[in-house]
């Protein structure tokens, strides 16, 4: 337990270049505190934009909530105990071993699950109905009749089985698909939402069996380039692919070649590098590809969801309980 009357200083840092749902400002903070007035009384809050606060020492800050931060500034903050990132992925903060060992780092994993569930359902149904090709025919003013079989009984291979992967697996099973999920260990706290859970080392065995591949794994040194040209070639002809994670997990150039040749049945990609996607980028003209602008897992109330998650963890902190969503610095997620 912490001191019952002590007040803590929390700094919320936002980036103006991000869309409004990611801004942590006074209005959304007050909205989050309405449900937690007792917790709000223990916190003094400051707000910053575009890293301006990091130009000065964080001498009086106990907790930091931000998407990005300079490692040297947080390492030199004498009172800083806990940093929370506004996203789930922390690949942009690596290497994590540069952070002071006693700093706790948590992420916002879990706030994306509901939208990820819905997006995956939509994507799987679109791919099964060959809608990317239908959209292409529409733009060409061409009546292109495509008859497809039911999605029920087909196989969805889900790469990654964290919160996003579990949401994707639930979505697949609700549609009647067999959900096969792969992760590092082949184990999970709950395997109720999946038909088969195996280790990522079996990826090459499962790729030829999948009708759809859904990528939800975090970007780490171990997963960068995971779906290489060689692995994409192992996919079943006509299989579709969905990426909700990070662009760098897939060799997009090789994927685009397979879409041009018709070997890949279609793709819905929600993540790119760089973002926003430049107007001259090749992705805009790839047949069978639907581009969505990193919207698969986010919602207008995203910032409120992040603060709700943080306040729940702050309550655990005050009770002396372990925090949730602690990032494993070795694994990178």
Short mmCIF file of C-alpha atoms in Angstrom, two decimals:
data_model
loop_
_atom_site.label_atom_id
_atom_site.label_comp_id
_atom_site.label_asym_id
_atom_site.label_seq_id
_atom_site.Cartn_x
_atom_site.Cartn_y
_atom_site.Cartn_z
CA UNK A 1 0.00 0.00 0.00
CA UNK A 2 1.11 3.58 -0.68
CA UNK A 3 0.86 6.56 1.65
CA UNK A 4 -2.91 7.20 1.97
CA UNK A 5 -2.75 10.98 1.50
CA UNK A 6 0.14 11.41 -0.91
CA UNK A 7 -0.56 13.13 -4.22
CA UNK A 8 1.28 12.12 -7.38
CA UNK A 9 2.25 14.12 -10.44
CA UNK A 10 1.17 12.71 -13.81
CA UNK A 11 2.25 14.27 -17.10
CA UNK A 12 0.24 13.62 -20.27
CA UNK A 13 2.13 14.26 -23.51
CA UNK A 14 0.45 14.37 -26.94
CA UNK A 15 1.46 14.92 -30.56
CA UNK A 16 -0.53 17.40 -32.65
CA UNK A 17 0.31 15.47 -35.81
CA UNK A 18 -1.79 12.60 -34.50
CA UNK A 19 -5.56 12.67 -34.98
CA UNK A 20 -7.76 14.03 -32.14
CA UNK A 21 -8.72 10.61 -30.68
CA UNK A 22 -5.07 10.27 -29.60
CA UNK A 23 -4.84 13.65 -27.88
CA UNK A 24 -4.62 13.59 -24.09
CA UNK A 25 -6.03 16.97 -23.11
CA UNK A 26 -7.80 18.40 -20.08
CA UNK A 27 -11.31 17.71 -21.36
CA UNK A 28 -10.77 13.98 -21.87
CA UNK A 29 -8.92 13.74 -18.56
CA UNK A 30 -11.87 15.30 -16.74
CA UNK A 31 -14.23 12.90 -18.52
CA UNK A 32 -12.16 9.93 -17.38
CA UNK A 33 -12.07 11.21 -13.80
CA UNK A 34 -15.87 11.44 -13.55
CA UNK A 35 -15.97 7.69 -12.94
CA UNK A 36 -12.97 7.76 -10.62
CA UNK A 37 -13.23 10.84 -8.39
CA UNK A 38 -11.35 9.16 -5.54
CA UNK A 39 -8.39 8.42 -7.82
CA UNK A 40 -8.46 11.90 -9.34
CA UNK A 41 -7.97 13.40 -5.88
CA UNK A 42 -4.60 11.66 -5.65
CA UNK A 43 -3.23 13.08 -8.91
CA UNK A 44 -1.92 16.46 -10.06
CA UNK A 45 -1.92 16.52 -13.87
CA UNK A 46 0.06 18.50 -16.42
CA UNK A 47 -0.40 18.48 -20.18
CA UNK A 48 2.14 18.90 -22.96
CA UNK A 49 2.35 18.90 -26.74
CA UNK A 50 4.92 17.82 -29.30
CA UNK A 51 7.63 17.02 -26.79
CA UNK A 52 8.02 20.59 -25.56
CA UNK A 53 7.91 19.43 -21.93
CA UNK A 54 10.88 17.15 -22.57
CA UNK A 55 13.07 20.19 -23.14
CA UNK A 56 13.09 20.65 -19.35
CA UNK A 57 13.96 18.09 -16.67
CA UNK A 58 11.06 15.98 -15.39
CA UNK A 59 12.12 16.63 -11.82
CA UNK A 60 8.61 16.63 -10.33
CA UNK A 61 6.95 13.90 -12.45
CA UNK A 62 6.02 10.54 -10.91
CA UNK A 63 4.18 9.06 -13.91
CA UNK A 64 4.33 9.74 -17.64
CA UNK A 65 1.70 8.89 -20.25
CA UNK A 66 2.91 9.44 -23.82
CA UNK A 67 3.34 7.83 -27.22
CA UNK A 68 7.00 8.83 -27.48
CA UNK A 69 9.65 10.16 -25.14
CA UNK A 70 13.44 10.71 -25.13
CA UNK A 71 15.18 7.92 -23.24
CA UNK A 72 17.75 10.23 -21.69
CA UNK A 73 15.11 12.61 -20.32
CA UNK A 74 13.09 9.90 -18.58
CA UNK A 75 16.23 8.20 -17.31
CA UNK A 76 17.28 11.44 -15.63
CA UNK A 77 13.88 12.05 -13.99
CA UNK A 78 14.53 11.32 -10.28
CA UNK A 79 10.91 10.75 -9.22
CA UNK A 80 9.69 8.99 -12.36
CA UNK A 81 8.55 5.45 -11.58
CA UNK A 82 6.16 4.43 -14.32
CA UNK A 83 5.71 5.20 -18.03
CA UNK A 84 2.57 4.23 -19.93
CA UNK A 85 2.49 4.26 -23.73
CA UNK A 86 -0.68 5.28 -25.52
CA UNK A 87 -0.35 2.44 -28.03
CA UNK A 88 0.08 -1.31 -27.80
CA UNK A 89 3.28 -1.62 -29.81
CA UNK A 90 6.57 -0.34 -28.41
CA UNK A 91 8.79 -1.02 -31.43
CA UNK A 92 9.35 2.73 -31.90
CA UNK A 93 10.81 2.90 -28.37
CA UNK A 94 13.42 0.19 -28.84
CA UNK A 95 15.96 -0.67 -27.66
CA UNK A 96 14.14 -0.94 -24.35
CA UNK A 97 17.30 -1.81 -22.45
CA UNK A 98 18.25 1.86 -22.77
CA UNK A 99 15.56 2.65 -20.21
CA UNK A 100 16.53 2.87 -16.55
CA UNK A 101 16.10 -0.62 -15.04
CA UNK A 102 13.76 0.50 -12.25
CA UNK A 103 11.30 2.22 -14.61
CA UNK A 104 8.04 0.34 -15.14
CA UNK A 105 6.80 0.43 -18.74
CA UNK A 106 3.17 -0.46 -19.53
CA UNK A 107 1.25 -0.31 -22.79
CA UNK A 108 -2.35 0.12 -23.94
CA UNK A 109 -2.87 -3.43 -25.13
CA UNK A 110 -6.53 -4.37 -24.81
CA UNK A 111 -8.14 -1.07 -25.74
CA UNK A 112 -8.03 -2.16 -29.40
CA UNK A 113 -9.74 -5.54 -29.01
CA UNK A 114 -13.36 -4.63 -29.79
CA UNK A 115 -12.55 -2.82 -33.02
CA UNK A 116 -10.00 -5.48 -34.01
CA UNK A 117 -12.71 -8.11 -33.62
CA UNK A 118 -15.06 -6.19 -35.94
CA UNK A 119 -12.39 -5.31 -38.50
CA UNK A 120 -11.24 -8.92 -38.73
CA UNK A 121 -14.78 -10.13 -39.33
CA UNK A 122 -15.25 -7.54 -42.06
CA UNK A 123 -11.89 -8.35 -43.66
CA UNK A 124 -12.45 -12.10 -43.69
CA UNK A 125 -15.90 -11.75 -45.24
CA UNK A 126 -14.61 -9.29 -47.84
CA UNK A 127 -11.75 -11.58 -48.82
CA UNK A 128 -13.98 -14.63 -48.98
CA UNK A 129 -16.42 -12.78 -51.27
CA UNK A 130 -13.46 -11.52 -53.37
CA UNK A 131 -14.65 -7.97 -52.85
CA UNK A 132 -11.22 -6.41 -53.49
CA UNK A 133 -11.46 -7.75 -57.06
CA UNK A 134 -15.10 -6.67 -57.30
CA UNK A 135 -14.15 -3.13 -56.27
CA UNK A 136 -11.47 -3.11 -58.94
CA UNK A 137 -13.99 -4.20 -61.56
CA UNK A 138 -16.37 -1.46 -60.43
CA UNK A 139 -13.71 1.21 -60.93
CA UNK A 140 -13.17 -0.17 -64.44
CA UNK A 141 -16.95 -0.16 -65.12
CA UNK A 142 -16.77 -3.90 -65.65
CA UNK A 143 -19.53 -6.37 -64.66
CA UNK A 144 -17.39 -9.16 -63.16
CA UNK A 145 -19.48 -11.99 -61.74
CA UNK A 146 -17.61 -13.90 -59.01
CA UNK A 147 -19.29 -16.81 -57.27
CA UNK A 148 -17.64 -17.89 -54.05
CA UNK A 149 -18.19 -20.65 -51.52
CA UNK A 150 -19.30 -20.11 -47.93
CA UNK A 151 -16.64 -19.05 -45.46
CA UNK A 152 -17.77 -21.66 -42.94
CA UNK A 153 -15.29 -24.48 -42.44
CA UNK A 154 -12.30 -22.66 -43.91
CA UNK A 155 -9.09 -22.01 -41.97
CA UNK A 156 -7.81 -18.71 -40.62
CA UNK A 157 -4.17 -18.66 -39.54
CA UNK A 158 -3.61 -15.95 -36.92
CA UNK A 159 0.00 -14.92 -36.38
CA UNK A 160 0.26 -13.60 -32.84
CA UNK A 161 -2.04 -14.40 -29.95
CA UNK A 162 -2.06 -11.35 -27.71
CA UNK A 163 -5.16 -9.20 -27.29
CA UNK A 164 -5.39 -8.50 -31.03
CA UNK A 165 -4.83 -12.12 -31.95
CA UNK A 166 -7.45 -13.34 -29.50
CA UNK A 167 -9.94 -10.82 -30.90
CA UNK A 168 -9.16 -11.97 -34.45
CA UNK A 169 -9.53 -15.60 -33.44
CA UNK A 170 -12.91 -14.96 -31.84
CA UNK A 171 -14.03 -13.17 -34.99
CA UNK A 172 -12.95 -16.07 -37.19
CA UNK A 173 -14.65 -18.69 -35.06
CA UNK A 174 -17.88 -16.71 -34.93
CA UNK A 175 -17.95 -16.90 -38.72
CA UNK A 176 -17.52 -20.67 -38.58
CA UNK A 177 -13.84 -20.79 -39.50
CA UNK A 178 -11.25 -23.01 -37.90
CA UNK A 179 -8.93 -20.63 -36.06
CA UNK A 180 -5.27 -21.61 -35.82
CA UNK A 181 -3.11 -19.21 -33.78
CA UNK A 182 0.66 -19.11 -33.48
CA UNK A 183 2.73 -17.39 -30.82
CA UNK A 184 6.20 -17.63 -29.33
CA UNK A 185 5.39 -20.21 -26.65
CA UNK A 186 2.42 -22.13 -27.99
CA UNK A 187 0.61 -21.31 -24.75
CA UNK A 188 -1.71 -18.54 -23.58
CA UNK A 189 -3.62 -17.53 -20.42
CA UNK A 190 -6.78 -18.63 -22.18
CA UNK A 191 -7.08 -20.76 -25.29
CA UNK A 192 -10.88 -20.78 -25.33
CA UNK A 193 -11.06 -18.51 -28.37
CA UNK A 194 -8.98 -20.70 -30.66
CA UNK A 195 -9.16 -24.18 -32.17
CA UNK A 196 -5.41 -24.79 -32.45
CA UNK A 197 -2.64 -22.94 -30.62
CA UNK A 198 0.92 -23.71 -31.71
CA UNK A 199 4.37 -22.15 -31.68
CA UNK A 200 5.54 -19.70 -34.32
CA UNK A 201 8.20 -22.26 -35.26
CA UNK A 202 5.44 -24.21 -37.05
CA UNK A 203 4.56 -21.27 -39.32
CA UNK A 204 5.94 -22.92 -42.46
CA UNK A 205 3.76 -25.97 -41.84
CA UNK A 206 0.55 -23.98 -41.39
CA UNK A 207 0.88 -21.46 -44.22
CA UNK A 208 -0.09 -23.95 -46.99
CA UNK A 209 -3.17 -24.96 -44.99
CA UNK A 210 -4.63 -21.49 -44.45
CA UNK A 211 -7.36 -19.87 -46.52
CA UNK A 212 -6.71 -16.59 -44.73
CA UNK A 213 -3.67 -15.27 -42.85
CA UNK A 214 -4.27 -12.59 -40.21
CA UNK A 215 -1.18 -10.82 -38.86
CA UNK A 216 -1.50 -9.45 -35.31
CA UNK A 217 1.96 -10.12 -33.81
CA UNK A 218 3.99 -7.24 -32.36
CA UNK A 219 6.99 -5.93 -34.27
CA UNK A 220 10.17 -7.13 -32.60
CA UNK A 221 13.61 -8.09 -33.93
CA UNK A 222 12.32 -11.67 -34.08
CA UNK A 223 9.18 -10.85 -36.10
CA UNK A 224 10.58 -8.23 -38.50
CA UNK A 225 10.29 -9.66 -42.01
CA UNK A 226 8.50 -12.75 -40.67
CA UNK A 227 6.38 -13.15 -43.80
CA UNK A 228 9.23 -13.04 -46.29
CA UNK A 229 8.91 -13.64 -50.03
CA UNK A 230 9.76 -17.29 -49.43
CA UNK A 231 7.05 -17.67 -46.80
CA UNK A 232 4.46 -15.81 -48.86
CA UNK A 233 5.18 -18.33 -51.63
CA UNK A 234 4.20 -21.12 -49.23
CA UNK A 235 0.67 -19.74 -48.90
CA UNK A 236 -2.15 -21.62 -50.55
CA UNK A 237 -2.92 -20.21 -54.04
CA UNK A 238 -5.82 -17.79 -53.73
CA UNK A 239 -5.45 -17.34 -49.97
CA UNK A 240 -6.07 -13.87 -48.55
CA UNK A 241 -4.06 -11.86 -46.05
CA UNK A 242 -4.93 -9.24 -43.42
CA UNK A 243 -2.41 -7.10 -41.52
CA UNK A 244 -3.48 -5.28 -38.34
CA UNK A 245 -0.02 -5.14 -36.79
CA UNK A 246 2.98 -3.44 -38.42
CA UNK A 247 4.04 -3.24 -42.06
CA UNK A 248 7.56 -4.50 -41.36
CA UNK A 249 6.31 -7.99 -40.49
CA UNK A 250 5.53 -8.61 -44.17
CA UNK A 251 7.60 -8.20 -47.33
CA UNK A 252 5.08 -5.88 -48.99
CA UNK A 253 6.99 -5.76 -52.28
CA UNK A 254 6.75 -9.55 -52.55
CA UNK A 255 3.09 -9.47 -51.50
CA UNK A 256 2.29 -6.88 -54.16
CA UNK A 257 3.93 -9.10 -56.79
CA UNK A 258 1.73 -12.01 -55.72
CA UNK A 259 -1.36 -9.81 -55.91
CA UNK A 260 -0.40 -8.62 -59.40
CA UNK A 261 0.09 -12.22 -60.53
CA UNK A 262 -3.15 -13.42 -58.94
CA UNK A 263 -1.37 -15.95 -56.72
CA UNK A 264 -2.70 -14.13 -53.65
CA UNK A 265 -6.49 -13.96 -53.50
CA UNK A 266 -6.64 -10.51 -51.94
CA UNK A 267 -5.35 -8.42 -49.08
CA UNK A 268 -6.58 -5.89 -46.56
CA UNK A 269 -3.67 -3.92 -45.16
CA UNK A 270 -4.20 -1.39 -42.38
CA UNK A 271 -0.56 -0.58 -41.62
CA UNK A 272 2.16 0.88 -43.81
CA UNK A 273 5.58 2.44 -43.66
CA UNK A 274 5.59 5.36 -43.99
CA UNK A 275 2.27 6.64 -42.72
CA UNK A 276 0.43 8.52 -44.08
CA UNK A 277 0.95 6.56 -47.28
CA UNK A 278 2.43 8.88 -49.95
CA UNK A 279 0.24 9.54 -52.98
CA UNK A 280 2.86 8.02 -55.28
CA UNK A 281 3.18 4.78 -53.28
CA UNK A 282 2.79 1.57 -55.27
CA UNK A 283 0.14 0.22 -52.88
CA UNK A 284 -2.57 2.48 -54.26
CA UNK A 285 -2.57 0.67 -57.61
CA UNK A 286 -2.11 -2.95 -56.56
CA UNK A 287 -4.96 -5.17 -57.81
CA UNK A 288 -6.81 -7.10 -55.13
CA UNK A 289 -5.58 -4.82 -52.35
CA UNK A 290 -7.77 -2.76 -50.03
CA UNK A 291 -5.84 -0.01 -48.24
CA UNK A 292 -7.23 1.22 -44.93
CA UNK A 293 -5.47 4.14 -43.18
CA UNK A 294 -4.55 2.56 -39.82
CA UNK A 295 -8.14 2.52 -38.56
CA UNK A 296 -8.65 -1.17 -37.80
CA UNK A 297 -8.34 -0.95 -34.03
CA UNK A 298 -9.02 2.67 -33.09
CA UNK A 299 -12.17 4.61 -32.23
CA UNK A 300 -13.21 8.22 -31.52
CA UNK A 301 -13.04 7.51 -27.77
CA UNK A 302 -9.59 5.92 -27.94
CA UNK A 303 -8.00 8.50 -25.64
CA UNK A 304 -10.72 7.96 -23.03
CA UNK A 305 -10.18 4.19 -23.18
CA UNK A 306 -6.45 4.67 -22.63
CA UNK A 307 -7.05 6.86 -19.58
CA UNK A 308 -9.57 4.38 -18.18
CA UNK A 309 -6.95 1.66 -18.52
CA UNK A 310 -4.34 3.83 -16.83
CA UNK A 311 -6.63 4.79 -13.94
CA UNK A 312 -7.41 1.12 -13.34
CA UNK A 313 -3.69 0.45 -13.12
CA UNK A 314 -3.20 3.49 -10.87
CA UNK A 315 -5.74 1.98 -8.47
CA UNK A 316 -3.67 -1.21 -8.43
CA UNK A 317 -0.56 0.86 -7.77
CA UNK A 318 -2.19 2.53 -4.76
CA UNK A 319 -3.22 -0.86 -3.37
CA UNK A 320 0.29 -2.22 -3.82
CA UNK A 321 -0.86 -4.76 -6.42
CA UNK A 322 1.01 -5.77 -9.59
CA UNK A 323 0.23 -3.61 -12.62
CA UNK A 324 -1.30 -5.06 -15.78
CA UNK A 325 0.12 -4.60 -19.28
CA UNK A 326 3.75 -4.49 -18.15
CA UNK A 327 6.04 -4.63 -21.19
CA UNK A 328 8.64 -7.40 -21.14
CA UNK A 329 11.79 -5.58 -22.24
CA UNK A 330 13.44 -8.78 -23.43
CA UNK A 331 10.54 -9.87 -25.64
CA UNK A 332 9.66 -6.35 -26.75
CA UNK A 333 5.94 -6.54 -25.94
#
